[in-house]
């Protein structure tokens, strides 16, 4: 299963938005947030395959 938004992870896990955002930052995971930006910048190293990453 793949999740691309902070909200989807919050709904799946029941953890708070702040916790999920912290995990995304710690893991360099570019989850989308409400305003259409990502928690961390998308780079060649963390680009998901559905965005053309490897």
PDB file of C-alpha atoms in Angstrom:
ATOM      1  CA  UNK A   1       0.000   0.000   0.000  1.00  0.00           C
ATOM      2  CA  UNK A   2       1.248   3.462  -0.859  1.00  0.00           C
ATOM      3  CA  UNK A   3       0.240   6.692   0.795  1.00  0.00           C
ATOM      4  CA  UNK A   4       1.106  10.092  -0.574  1.00  0.00           C
ATOM      5  CA  UNK A   5      -0.526  12.522   1.832  1.00  0.00           C
ATOM      6  CA  UNK A   6      -0.096  13.270   5.501  1.00  0.00           C
ATOM      7  CA  UNK A   7      -3.877  13.026   5.931  1.00  0.00           C
ATOM      8  CA  UNK A   8      -4.009   9.503   4.488  1.00  0.00           C
ATOM      9  CA  UNK A   9      -1.321   8.305   6.911  1.00  0.00           C
ATOM     10  CA  UNK A  10      -3.108  10.001   9.835  1.00  0.00           C
ATOM     11  CA  UNK A  11      -6.379   8.264   8.907  1.00  0.00           C
ATOM     12  CA  UNK A  12      -4.665   4.891   8.481  1.00  0.00           C
ATOM     13  CA  UNK A  13      -2.579   4.968  11.653  1.00  0.00           C
ATOM     14  CA  UNK A  14      -4.478   7.215  14.031  1.00  0.00           C
ATOM     15  CA  UNK A  15      -1.305   9.135  14.835  1.00  0.00           C
ATOM     16  CA  UNK A  16      -1.409  12.913  14.926  1.00  0.00           C
ATOM     17  CA  UNK A  17      -0.538  15.071  11.951  1.00  0.00           C
ATOM     18  CA  UNK A  18       2.457  16.446  13.871  1.00  0.00           C
ATOM     19  CA  UNK A  19       3.779  12.921  14.475  1.00  0.00           C
ATOM     20  CA  UNK A  20       3.403  11.890  10.834  1.00  0.00           C
ATOM     21  CA  UNK A  21       5.115  15.092   9.664  1.00  0.00           C
ATOM     22  CA  UNK A  22       7.997  14.460  12.091  1.00  0.00           C
ATOM     23  CA  UNK A  23       8.391  10.909  10.756  1.00  0.00           C
ATOM     24  CA  UNK A  24       8.325  12.173   7.166  1.00  0.00           C
ATOM     25  CA  UNK A  25      11.033  14.727   7.964  1.00  0.00           C
ATOM     26  CA  UNK A  26      13.134  12.169   9.847  1.00  0.00           C
ATOM     27  CA  UNK A  27      12.807   9.668   6.984  1.00  0.00           C
ATOM     28  CA  UNK A  28      13.152  12.186   4.134  1.00  0.00           C
ATOM     29  CA  UNK A  29       9.719  11.151   2.818  1.00  0.00           C
ATOM     30  CA  UNK A  30       8.032  13.746   0.578  1.00  0.00           C
ATOM     31  CA  UNK A  31       4.432  13.337   1.780  1.00  0.00           C
ATOM     32  CA  UNK A  32       2.000  15.964   0.535  1.00  0.00           C
ATOM     33  CA  UNK A  33       0.430  18.348   3.030  1.00  0.00           C
ATOM     34  CA  UNK A  34      -2.821  20.325   2.780  1.00  0.00           C
ATOM     35  CA  UNK A  35      -1.423  23.276   0.863  1.00  0.00           C
ATOM     36  CA  UNK A  36      -0.106  21.071  -1.985  1.00  0.00           C
ATOM     37  CA  UNK A  37       3.533  21.190  -0.959  1.00  0.00           C
ATOM     38  CA  UNK A  38       5.613  18.340   0.403  1.00  0.00           C
ATOM     39  CA  UNK A  39       6.913  17.915   3.951  1.00  0.00           C
ATOM     40  CA  UNK A  40      10.465  17.690   2.610  1.00  0.00           C
ATOM     41  CA  UNK A  41      11.654  18.749  -0.858  1.00  0.00           C
ATOM     42  CA  UNK A  42      11.462  16.101  -3.567  1.00  0.00           C
ATOM     43  CA  UNK A  43      14.963  15.156  -4.702  1.00  0.00           C
ATOM     44  CA  UNK A  44      16.451  12.466  -6.936  1.00  0.00           C
ATOM     45  CA  UNK A  45      17.113  10.440  -3.774  1.00  0.00           C
ATOM     46  CA  UNK A  46      13.553  10.437  -2.393  1.00  0.00           C
ATOM     47  CA  UNK A  47      11.441  10.787  -5.544  1.00  0.00           C
ATOM     48  CA  UNK A  48       8.660   8.148  -5.565  1.00  0.00           C
ATOM     49  CA  UNK A  49       8.481   5.836  -8.569  1.00  0.00           C
ATOM     50  CA  UNK A  50       5.055   7.235  -9.522  1.00  0.00           C
ATOM     51  CA  UNK A  51       6.815  10.614  -9.935  1.00  0.00           C
ATOM     52  CA  UNK A  52       9.528   9.130 -12.138  1.00  0.00           C
ATOM     53  CA  UNK A  53      11.949   8.093  -9.383  1.00  0.00           C
ATOM     54  CA  UNK A  54      13.755   4.802  -9.209  1.00  0.00           C
TER      55      UNK A  54
END
